[in-house]
Coordinates of C-alpha atoms in Angstrom, one line a residue:
M1 CA -66.8 -45.5 -36.8
K2 CA -66.3 -45.3 -33.1
N3 CA -66.6 -48.2 -30.6
N4 CA -68.0 -47.5 -27.2
I5 CA -69.0 -51.1 -26.2
S6 CA -68.6 -52.0 -22.6
V7 CA -68.1 -55.7 -21.9
Q8 CA -69.5 -57.2 -18.7
G9 CA -70.4 -53.8 -17.3
K10 CA -66.9 -52.3 -17.4
S11 CA -66.6 -48.6 -17.9
N12 CA -65.5 -47.0 -21.1
P13 CA -64.6 -43.4 -22.2
S14 CA -68.1 -42.5 -23.2
R15 CA -69.5 -43.7 -19.8
R16 CA -66.9 -41.8 -17.8
K17 CA -68.0 -38.6 -19.7
F18 CA -71.7 -39.4 -19.2
L19 CA -72.5 -36.3 -17.2
A20 CA -70.9 -34.1 -19.8
L21 CA -72.7 -35.9 -22.6
M22 CA -76.0 -35.4 -20.9
G23 CA -75.4 -31.7 -20.9
A24 CA -74.3 -31.6 -24.5
S25 CA -76.5 -30.3 -27.3
S26 CA -76.8 -33.5 -29.3
A27 CA -79.4 -34.1 -31.9
A28 CA -81.4 -36.3 -29.5
A29 CA -81.3 -33.9 -26.7
M30 CA -82.4 -31.0 -28.9
T31 CA -85.2 -32.5 -30.8
F32 CA -87.2 -34.7 -28.3
S33 CA -89.1 -31.9 -26.6
P34 CA -93.0 -31.9 -26.8
A35 CA -92.9 -28.5 -28.5
N36 CA -90.6 -29.7 -31.3
L37 CA -92.5 -33.0 -31.6
A38 CA -95.8 -31.2 -32.0
A39 CA -94.3 -28.9 -34.7
S40 CA -93.7 -31.9 -36.9
S41 CA -97.0 -33.7 -36.2
L42 CA -99.6 -35.0 -38.5
S43 CA -101.4 -31.7 -38.5
S44 CA -99.0 -30.6 -41.3
N45 CA -99.2 -34.0 -43.0
S46 CA -101.7 -35.3 -45.5
P47 CA -102.7 -38.9 -44.9
Y48 CA -102.6 -39.3 -48.7
R49 CA -98.9 -40.1 -49.1
V50 CA -97.0 -40.0 -52.4
S51 CA -95.6 -43.4 -53.3
K52 CA -91.9 -44.0 -54.2
D53 CA -92.5 -47.6 -55.1
E54 CA -91.2 -48.7 -58.5
T55 CA -92.7 -52.2 -58.4
D56 CA -94.6 -53.0 -61.6
E57 CA -96.5 -56.2 -60.6
L58 CA -99.9 -55.4 -59.1
I59 CA -100.0 -57.8 -56.1
F60 CA -96.5 -56.8 -55.0
M61 CA -96.9 -53.0 -55.1
S62 CA -96.9 -51.0 -51.9
V63 CA -100.2 -50.1 -50.3
T64 CA -99.4 -46.5 -50.8
K65 CA -99.0 -47.0 -54.6
L66 CA -102.1 -49.2 -54.8
S67 CA -104.3 -46.7 -53.0
E68 CA -103.1 -44.0 -55.5
M69 CA -103.9 -46.3 -58.4
I70 CA -107.4 -47.0 -57.1
R71 CA -108.2 -43.3 -56.5
T72 CA -107.0 -42.4 -60.0
K73 CA -108.9 -45.4 -61.5
K74 CA -105.8 -47.1 -62.9
V75 CA -107.0 -50.2 -61.2
S76 CA -110.4 -51.1 -59.7
S77 CA -110.8 -52.4 -56.1
V78 CA -112.5 -55.5 -57.5
E79 CA -109.6 -56.2 -59.8
L80 CA -107.1 -55.9 -57.0
T81 CA -109.2 -57.9 -54.5
Q82 CA -109.6 -60.7 -57.0
A83 CA -105.8 -60.7 -57.7
Y84 CA -105.1 -61.1 -54.0
I85 CA -107.7 -63.9 -53.7
D86 CA -106.1 -65.7 -56.6
R87 CA -102.7 -65.3 -55.1
I88 CA -103.8 -66.7 -51.7
E89 CA -105.5 -69.6 -53.4
K90 CA -102.3 -70.3 -55.3
V91 CA -99.8 -70.1 -52.4
N92 CA -101.6 -70.7 -49.2
Y93 CA -101.8 -74.5 -49.6
H94 CA -98.0 -74.4 -49.2
L95 CA -97.8 -71.6 -46.6
N96 CA -100.8 -72.2 -44.3
A97 CA -100.7 -68.5 -43.6
V98 CA -104.3 -67.4 -44.1
V99 CA -106.5 -69.6 -41.8
M100 CA -109.9 -68.1 -42.3
Q101 CA -111.1 -66.2 -45.3
C102 CA -114.1 -63.9 -46.1
F103 CA -113.6 -63.6 -49.8
D104 CA -117.2 -63.3 -50.8
R105 CA -117.7 -60.4 -48.4
A106 CA -114.5 -58.8 -49.6
L107 CA -115.6 -58.8 -53.2
E108 CA -118.9 -57.3 -52.3
E109 CA -117.1 -54.5 -50.4
A110 CA -114.7 -54.0 -53.4
K111 CA -117.7 -53.6 -55.7
A112 CA -119.2 -51.0 -53.3
A113 CA -115.8 -49.2 -53.1
D114 CA -115.7 -48.9 -56.9
A115 CA -119.3 -47.7 -57.0
A116 CA -118.6 -45.1 -54.4
L117 CA -115.5 -43.9 -56.3
K118 CA -117.6 -43.3 -59.4
K119 CA -119.7 -40.9 -57.2
K120 CA -116.4 -39.3 -56.1
Q121 CA -116.9 -40.6 -52.6
I122 CA -113.6 -41.7 -51.0
R123 CA -113.7 -43.3 -47.6
G124 CA -110.1 -42.6 -46.8
P125 CA -106.5 -43.2 -47.9
L126 CA -107.1 -47.0 -47.9
H127 CA -110.1 -46.9 -50.2
G128 CA -110.6 -50.3 -51.8
V129 CA -107.2 -51.7 -50.6
P130 CA -107.4 -55.4 -49.4
M131 CA -105.7 -56.5 -46.2
T132 CA -105.4 -59.5 -43.9
L133 CA -105.5 -59.5 -40.1
K134 CA -103.8 -61.5 -37.4
D135 CA -106.2 -64.1 -36.0
S136 CA -105.7 -62.8 -32.4
F137 CA -107.8 -59.7 -33.3
E138 CA -111.6 -59.9 -33.3
A139 CA -113.3 -59.3 -36.7
E140 CA -117.0 -58.8 -36.9
G141 CA -118.7 -61.7 -38.7
V142 CA -115.5 -63.7 -39.1
I143 CA -114.3 -66.7 -37.0
S144 CA -111.6 -65.3 -34.7
T145 CA -109.9 -68.1 -32.7
G146 CA -106.7 -66.5 -31.3
G147 CA -105.3 -70.0 -31.9
T148 CA -107.2 -71.5 -28.9
L149 CA -109.7 -74.4 -29.1
G150 CA -112.1 -72.6 -26.8
R151 CA -112.8 -70.2 -29.7
I152 CA -112.7 -72.7 -32.6
D153 CA -116.3 -71.6 -33.7
Y154 CA -116.3 -68.1 -32.2
V155 CA -117.6 -65.5 -34.7
G156 CA -116.4 -62.0 -33.9
K157 CA -119.2 -59.6 -32.7
K158 CA -117.3 -56.4 -33.3
D159 CA -114.1 -55.3 -35.1
A160 CA -111.1 -54.7 -33.0
T161 CA -110.3 -51.0 -32.9
V162 CA -107.3 -51.2 -35.2
L163 CA -109.3 -53.2 -37.8
A164 CA -112.3 -50.8 -37.4
R165 CA -110.1 -47.9 -38.2
M166 CA -108.6 -49.6 -41.2
R167 CA -112.1 -50.3 -42.6
Q168 CA -113.3 -46.8 -41.8
N169 CA -110.5 -45.6 -44.0
G170 CA -111.5 -47.9 -46.8
A171 CA -109.6 -51.1 -46.3
I172 CA -111.2 -54.5 -47.2
L173 CA -110.6 -57.6 -45.0
L174 CA -109.7 -60.7 -47.0
G175 CA -109.2 -63.0 -44.0
K176 CA -107.4 -63.9 -40.8
T177 CA -103.7 -65.0 -40.5
N178 CA -102.2 -67.7 -38.3
T179 CA -100.9 -67.1 -34.8
P180 CA -99.9 -69.4 -31.9
E181 CA -102.3 -69.9 -29.0
F182 CA -102.8 -66.6 -27.2
T183 CA -100.0 -65.2 -29.4
L184 CA -97.2 -66.9 -27.5
A185 CA -94.5 -67.4 -30.0
G186 CA -93.2 -70.9 -29.5
G187 CA -96.3 -71.5 -27.4
G188 CA -98.4 -73.4 -30.0
M189 CA -96.4 -76.6 -30.3
R190 CA -93.3 -77.7 -28.5
G191 CA -90.2 -78.4 -30.6
V192 CA -91.1 -76.2 -33.6
R193 CA -89.7 -72.8 -34.7
T194 CA -92.7 -71.3 -36.4
T195 CA -96.2 -69.9 -35.9
G196 CA -98.6 -72.7 -35.2
N197 CA -101.5 -74.0 -33.1
I198 CA -103.6 -77.1 -32.6
I199 CA -106.5 -75.7 -34.6
Y200 CA -104.8 -74.7 -37.9
G201 CA -101.3 -76.3 -37.7
L202 CA -98.0 -74.8 -38.8
S203 CA -97.2 -71.8 -41.1
K204 CA -94.2 -71.9 -43.5
N205 CA -91.7 -69.4 -44.8
P206 CA -92.3 -68.4 -48.5
Y207 CA -88.5 -68.3 -49.0
D208 CA -88.0 -71.9 -47.9
L209 CA -90.9 -74.1 -47.0
T210 CA -88.8 -76.1 -44.5
R211 CA -88.2 -72.9 -42.5
G212 CA -90.4 -71.2 -39.9
T213 CA -92.1 -67.8 -40.0
S214 CA -91.2 -66.8 -36.5
G215 CA -94.1 -65.5 -34.5
S216 CA -96.5 -64.7 -33.2
S217 CA -97.6 -62.7 -36.3
G218 CA -96.1 -65.4 -38.5
G219 CA -99.1 -66.0 -40.8
A220 CA -99.1 -62.2 -41.4
G221 CA -95.4 -62.1 -42.3
S222 CA -95.7 -65.1 -44.6
I223 CA -98.7 -64.0 -46.7
V224 CA -97.6 -60.4 -47.0
A225 CA -94.1 -61.5 -48.2
A226 CA -95.7 -63.8 -50.7
G227 CA -97.9 -61.1 -52.2
G228 CA -101.3 -62.4 -50.9
S229 CA -102.2 -59.3 -49.0
G230 CA -101.5 -55.6 -49.2
F231 CA -100.8 -55.4 -45.5
D232 CA -101.5 -57.0 -42.1
I233 CA -101.7 -55.9 -38.5
G234 CA -99.8 -57.8 -35.9
T235 CA -99.1 -57.4 -32.2
D236 CA -95.7 -57.3 -30.5
W237 CA -95.3 -58.4 -26.9
G238 CA -91.8 -59.7 -27.2
G239 CA -91.0 -59.3 -30.9
S240 CA -94.1 -60.6 -32.5
V241 CA -94.3 -58.0 -35.3
R242 CA -90.5 -57.6 -35.6
L243 CA -89.5 -61.2 -35.7
P244 CA -91.8 -62.4 -38.5
S245 CA -91.1 -59.2 -40.4
S246 CA -87.4 -60.0 -40.3
T247 CA -87.7 -63.7 -41.0
N248 CA -90.1 -63.1 -43.9
G249 CA -88.2 -60.2 -45.4
I250 CA -90.9 -57.5 -45.0
A251 CA -91.1 -54.2 -43.1
G252 CA -92.8 -53.9 -39.7
L253 CA -93.2 -51.4 -37.0
K254 CA -93.7 -51.8 -33.3
P255 CA -94.9 -48.3 -32.4
T256 CA -94.2 -46.6 -29.1
S257 CA -96.0 -48.3 -26.2
V258 CA -99.6 -47.0 -25.8
R259 CA -99.8 -45.3 -29.1
C260 CA -102.3 -47.8 -30.6
P261 CA -105.3 -49.3 -28.8
R262 CA -105.4 -53.0 -28.0
T263 CA -109.2 -53.2 -27.8
G264 CA -110.5 -56.4 -29.4
H265 CA -107.3 -58.4 -29.1
I266 CA -107.3 -61.7 -27.3
V267 CA -104.5 -60.6 -25.1
D268 CA -106.3 -57.4 -24.1
Y269 CA -105.1 -54.1 -22.5
G270 CA -104.4 -53.9 -18.7
G271 CA -102.5 -56.0 -16.3
V272 CA -98.8 -56.3 -15.2
F273 CA -97.6 -56.6 -18.8
D274 CA -99.8 -53.9 -20.2
S275 CA -97.0 -51.7 -21.5
W276 CA -95.2 -54.6 -23.3
Q277 CA -98.0 -55.1 -25.9
Q278 CA -98.5 -53.0 -29.0
P279 CA -100.2 -53.5 -32.3
G280 CA -98.2 -52.6 -35.4
P281 CA -98.5 -52.7 -39.2
M282 CA -96.7 -55.2 -41.5
A283 CA -96.2 -54.5 -45.2
R284 CA -93.7 -54.9 -48.0
K285 CA -92.5 -51.3 -48.0
V286 CA -91.5 -48.9 -45.3
E287 CA -93.6 -46.1 -46.9
D288 CA -96.7 -48.2 -46.0
L289 CA -95.9 -48.2 -42.3
M290 CA -95.8 -44.4 -42.5
L291 CA -99.3 -44.4 -44.1
L292 CA -100.9 -47.0 -41.8
T293 CA -99.6 -46.2 -38.3
P294 CA -101.3 -42.8 -37.9
L295 CA -104.6 -44.3 -39.0
M296 CA -104.3 -46.9 -36.2
S297 CA -103.3 -44.5 -33.5
G298 CA -105.0 -42.6 -30.7
P299 CA -107.5 -43.3 -27.9
D300 CA -110.6 -45.3 -28.5
G301 CA -112.4 -44.7 -25.2
M302 CA -111.7 -48.3 -24.1
D303 CA -107.9 -48.9 -23.8
A304 CA -107.2 -46.5 -20.9
A305 CA -103.5 -46.4 -21.4
V306 CA -103.5 -45.0 -24.9
V307 CA -102.6 -41.3 -25.3
P308 CA -103.3 -38.8 -28.1
M309 CA -99.7 -38.2 -29.1
P310 CA -99.2 -36.3 -32.4
W311 CA -97.6 -38.1 -35.4
P312 CA -94.2 -36.8 -36.5
D313 CA -93.4 -36.7 -40.2
P314 CA -90.5 -39.0 -41.2
E315 CA -90.0 -36.9 -44.3
Q316 CA -88.6 -34.1 -42.1
I317 CA -85.7 -36.2 -40.8
D318 CA -82.3 -35.3 -42.1
I319 CA -80.4 -38.6 -42.0
K320 CA -76.9 -37.1 -42.1
K321 CA -77.6 -35.2 -38.8
L322 CA -78.3 -38.3 -36.8
K323 CA -76.2 -39.9 -34.2
V324 CA -76.3 -43.7 -34.6
A325 CA -75.4 -46.5 -32.2
Y326 CA -75.1 -50.0 -33.6
Y327 CA -74.2 -53.5 -32.3
P328 CA -73.9 -56.6 -34.6
S329 CA -74.2 -58.9 -31.6
N330 CA -75.5 -58.3 -28.0
L331 CA -73.0 -60.9 -26.7
I332 CA -75.9 -62.8 -25.2
A333 CA -77.4 -64.7 -28.1
D334 CA -75.3 -66.9 -30.5
T335 CA -75.5 -64.5 -33.5
A336 CA -74.9 -65.8 -37.0
E337 CA -72.2 -64.2 -39.1
E338 CA -74.6 -63.2 -41.9
T339 CA -76.7 -61.4 -39.3
Q340 CA -73.7 -59.5 -37.9
N341 CA -72.5 -58.6 -41.3
T342 CA -75.9 -57.2 -42.2
I343 CA -75.8 -54.9 -39.2
K344 CA -72.3 -53.8 -40.0
Q345 CA -73.3 -53.0 -43.6
A346 CA -76.3 -51.0 -42.4
A347 CA -74.0 -49.0 -40.1
K348 CA -71.6 -48.4 -43.0
W349 CA -74.5 -47.1 -45.1
M350 CA -75.5 -44.7 -42.4
E351 CA -71.9 -43.4 -42.1
E352 CA -71.8 -43.0 -45.9
A353 CA -75.0 -40.9 -45.6
G354 CA -73.1 -38.5 -43.3
A355 CA -74.5 -39.8 -39.9
E356 CA -72.2 -40.1 -36.9
V357 CA -71.9 -43.8 -36.2
T358 CA -70.6 -45.5 -33.1
E359 CA -70.5 -49.2 -32.1
D360 CA -72.1 -49.2 -28.6
M361 CA -74.6 -51.0 -26.5
P362 CA -75.6 -51.2 -22.8
L363 CA -74.7 -54.8 -22.2
E364 CA -75.2 -54.8 -18.4
I365 CA -78.7 -53.3 -18.7
F366 CA -79.6 -55.7 -21.5
T367 CA -78.6 -58.6 -19.3
E368 CA -80.5 -57.4 -16.3
L369 CA -83.6 -56.5 -18.3
G370 CA -83.6 -60.1 -19.7
E371 CA -83.3 -61.6 -16.3
I372 CA -86.1 -59.4 -14.9
R373 CA -88.4 -60.1 -17.9
R374 CA -87.9 -63.9 -17.6
E375 CA -88.6 -63.9 -13.9
L376 CA -91.6 -61.6 -14.2
V377 CA -93.4 -63.5 -17.0
S378 CA -93.4 -66.8 -15.1
G379 CA -93.5 -65.2 -11.6
D380 CA -97.2 -66.1 -11.1
A381 CA -96.6 -69.7 -12.3
W382 CA -98.3 -68.7 -15.6
A383 CA -101.6 -68.1 -13.8
F384 CA -102.3 -65.3 -16.3
L385 CA -102.4 -68.0 -19.0
K386 CA -104.8 -70.1 -17.0
R387 CA -107.1 -67.0 -16.6
A388 CA -106.9 -66.5 -20.4
G389 CA -107.9 -70.1 -21.0
D390 CA -110.8 -69.9 -18.6
L391 CA -112.0 -66.6 -20.1
H392 CA -112.1 -68.0 -23.6
G393 CA -113.4 -71.5 -22.7
S394 CA -110.2 -73.3 -23.6
K395 CA -110.5 -76.5 -21.7
T396 CA -107.9 -78.0 -24.0
L397 CA -104.7 -76.0 -24.2
S398 CA -101.7 -76.7 -26.4
E399 CA -99.0 -78.9 -25.0
S400 CA -96.5 -76.1 -24.6
I401 CA -98.9 -73.9 -22.6
Q402 CA -100.2 -76.8 -20.5
N403 CA -96.6 -77.7 -19.7
R404 CA -96.0 -74.3 -18.4
L405 CA -99.0 -74.5 -16.2
D406 CA -98.1 -77.9 -14.9
N407 CA -94.5 -77.0 -14.0
G408 CA -94.7 -73.4 -13.0
T409 CA -93.5 -72.3 -9.5
P410 CA -94.7 -68.9 -8.2
I411 CA -92.3 -66.4 -6.6
S412 CA -93.2 -64.4 -3.6
A413 CA -95.2 -61.2 -3.7
D414 CA -92.2 -59.3 -2.3
R415 CA -90.0 -60.5 -5.1
Y416 CA -92.6 -59.7 -7.7
S417 CA -92.9 -56.2 -6.4
E418 CA -89.1 -55.9 -6.4
L419 CA -88.9 -57.0 -10.0
L420 CA -91.4 -54.3 -11.1
T421 CA -89.3 -51.7 -9.4
L422 CA -86.1 -53.0 -10.9
Q423 CA -87.7 -53.0 -14.4
D424 CA -88.6 -49.3 -14.0
K425 CA -85.1 -48.5 -12.8
N426 CA -83.6 -50.2 -15.8
R427 CA -86.0 -48.3 -18.1
T428 CA -84.5 -45.1 -16.7
R429 CA -80.9 -46.4 -17.2
M430 CA -81.8 -47.2 -20.8
L431 CA -83.1 -43.7 -21.4
Q432 CA -80.0 -42.2 -19.9
W433 CA -77.7 -44.3 -22.0
F434 CA -79.7 -43.5 -25.2
Q435 CA -79.4 -39.7 -24.7
K436 CA -76.1 -39.8 -26.7
Y437 CA -77.8 -41.1 -29.8
D438 CA -80.9 -40.7 -32.0
V439 CA -81.2 -44.2 -33.3
I440 CA -79.9 -47.8 -32.7
L441 CA -79.2 -50.4 -35.4
C442 CA -79.1 -54.0 -34.2
P443 CA -80.3 -57.5 -35.2
T444 CA -83.9 -58.5 -34.8
T445 CA -83.0 -62.1 -34.3
S446 CA -79.7 -63.9 -34.1
T447 CA -80.2 -66.0 -37.2
P448 CA -82.3 -66.1 -40.4
A449 CA -85.3 -68.4 -40.4
E450 CA -84.7 -71.6 -38.6
E451 CA -85.8 -75.1 -39.7
I452 CA -89.3 -75.7 -38.4
D453 CA -88.7 -79.0 -36.7
Q454 CA -86.3 -78.5 -33.8
G455 CA -87.3 -81.7 -31.9
I456 CA -89.6 -82.2 -28.9
G457 CA -88.2 -80.7 -25.8
S458 CA -86.5 -77.8 -27.6
E459 CA -87.5 -74.7 -25.8
W460 CA -87.0 -71.0 -26.3
T461 CA -84.2 -69.5 -24.1
S462 CA -82.3 -66.2 -24.0
S463 CA -79.7 -67.7 -26.3
K464 CA -82.2 -68.5 -29.0
P465 CA -83.2 -66.2 -31.8
G466 CA -85.0 -63.0 -31.0
A467 CA -85.5 -63.2 -27.2
S468 CA -82.7 -61.0 -26.1
Y469 CA -82.8 -58.7 -29.2
C470 CA -86.5 -57.8 -29.1
G471 CA -87.5 -58.0 -25.5
P472 CA -85.6 -55.0 -24.2
Y473 CA -87.5 -52.7 -26.5
N474 CA -90.9 -54.1 -25.3
T475 CA -89.8 -53.4 -21.8
T476 CA -88.8 -49.8 -22.7
G477 CA -91.7 -49.3 -25.0
W478 CA -89.6 -47.6 -27.6
P479 CA -90.6 -47.6 -31.3
V480 CA -88.8 -50.0 -33.6
T481 CA -89.0 -50.4 -37.4
V482 CA -87.7 -53.6 -39.0
V483 CA -86.5 -53.6 -42.6
R484 CA -84.8 -56.2 -44.7
G485 CA -81.1 -55.3 -44.7
D486 CA -79.3 -58.2 -46.5
T487 CA -78.4 -57.9 -50.1
N488 CA -77.1 -61.4 -51.1
G489 CA -78.7 -64.0 -48.9
T490 CA -81.5 -66.4 -49.9
L491 CA -83.1 -66.1 -46.4
P492 CA -84.0 -62.5 -45.3
V493 CA -82.1 -60.8 -42.4
G494 CA -83.9 -57.8 -40.8
V495 CA -82.4 -54.8 -39.1
Q496 CA -84.0 -53.2 -36.1
C497 CA -84.1 -49.3 -36.2
V498 CA -84.8 -48.2 -32.6
A499 CA -85.7 -44.6 -31.8
H500 CA -86.7 -42.6 -28.7
P501 CA -90.2 -42.7 -27.4
W502 CA -92.7 -41.1 -29.8
R503 CA -90.0 -40.7 -32.5
E504 CA -91.3 -43.1 -35.0
D505 CA -90.3 -40.5 -37.6
V506 CA -86.6 -41.1 -36.9
S507 CA -87.0 -44.9 -36.9
L508 CA -89.0 -44.9 -40.1
A509 CA -86.7 -42.4 -41.9
V510 CA -83.7 -44.6 -41.1
A511 CA -85.5 -47.8 -42.2
Q512 CA -86.5 -46.2 -45.5
Y513 CA -83.0 -45.1 -46.2
L514 CA -81.7 -48.6 -45.4
E515 CA -84.4 -50.0 -47.7
S516 CA -83.2 -47.8 -50.5
R517 CA -79.7 -49.2 -50.1
S518 CA -80.5 -52.9 -49.5
G519 CA -83.5 -53.1 -51.9
G520 CA -85.7 -54.2 -49.0
W521 CA -88.4 -56.8 -49.7
R522 CA -87.7 -59.2 -52.6
R523 CA -90.1 -61.6 -54.2
P524 CA -89.9 -65.1 -52.9
M525 CA -89.6 -68.0 -55.3
I526 CA -93.0 -69.5 -54.4

């Protein structure tokens, strides 16, 4: 392995040769053209994927395998739906992950799915497969709070686009999963390190009930890991798919920015932070992310930012031809030894596969992106949070959010404009640095799941888990897959597999290979 890390912005050999490298015919430079991308798109791909899952217990099987079993009548949708309901009723008392259920409706839909199959009518690749959904998404006929008191009795009038697409392809909704108020991880209750809000309370980690789930899709991560759902859909504004995927030991994907519509989410499309937010699937196996993401993607006529990009096939990626950068620590967050060792092991596995592996990271850019992001998000004195509260009738906000509103200080319009310009300049710098590589391996968060109770007054900062590892890839909008990478630990440690814009195929292919080496998701003791 090579080492190209530059500490405190100092130059290194790879940077001194930057212009030459930009002209070199690397794998990244050769394969990221629109023409080549289109050639490997979904048009040559069947949505009915073949499962590689060897799991033999029904509720823990991959969605891909379950969908095959339903279509071939090896299991009925009713049988599977009831199995998940039974599992939720067994574990949810301990986890507090599913906060609103629609079991009766789910069973009726399962019966209809089985009846349709007898007539050889298949709605899609998810025919009869149960799912859960993050409570920040609207679901028709189901209470959808977004964790805020103003919507404590709000019944969804229309499915969010991503849910509508899952149901159109045959999925069955079991219920909603817990999220902090307005999906602000750490924003539900001060002093705790888990998903929680003042309506439903705190969610817990299935591997250790004294530990948190991370957030903001923490209920999703917890119940999928515990085998109470085939899959869930989260959202990622600053790591909210990736962090709970890592902490709960499952697979999750933050797609490229503006690939999937945000319509029907409580933090909707548009605004200054529009490009940071992206829905993404969460499941036990990487193969399920390959199945689910294309079904979620593409314009819906509402979210104006979404573009109709083709879906590249991960099966076409040759791992041994990839150029890999990795960093076990970003030198910003205090990163645990087991986390660093997991990343080093992942890099070694890639090297064993034949990939060209180099330890490298753009520390100076990471530092600047973090500073810009922190100043931008509070630059209007959290006025965007007040607008969200007003919009949803939230006269009583959680203590953490109210504290931000009470103590926020706005910056000048000139400074705000300058920050947006600096953010875009650093996006360009990130792209330039990344031209040398096809994929980045790095921590998702600096430690495994933390203890839930951190004490009142304990706040999230750049040195805390997740903030400095996930945020840069929301700012850039690059696709990132998280997969469990540890092999010996009790608490899961996830690896981020970061790829170029629109190259989910590279990210997913690498994640699936790492999953084959680490074993990926493992059943919790609960």
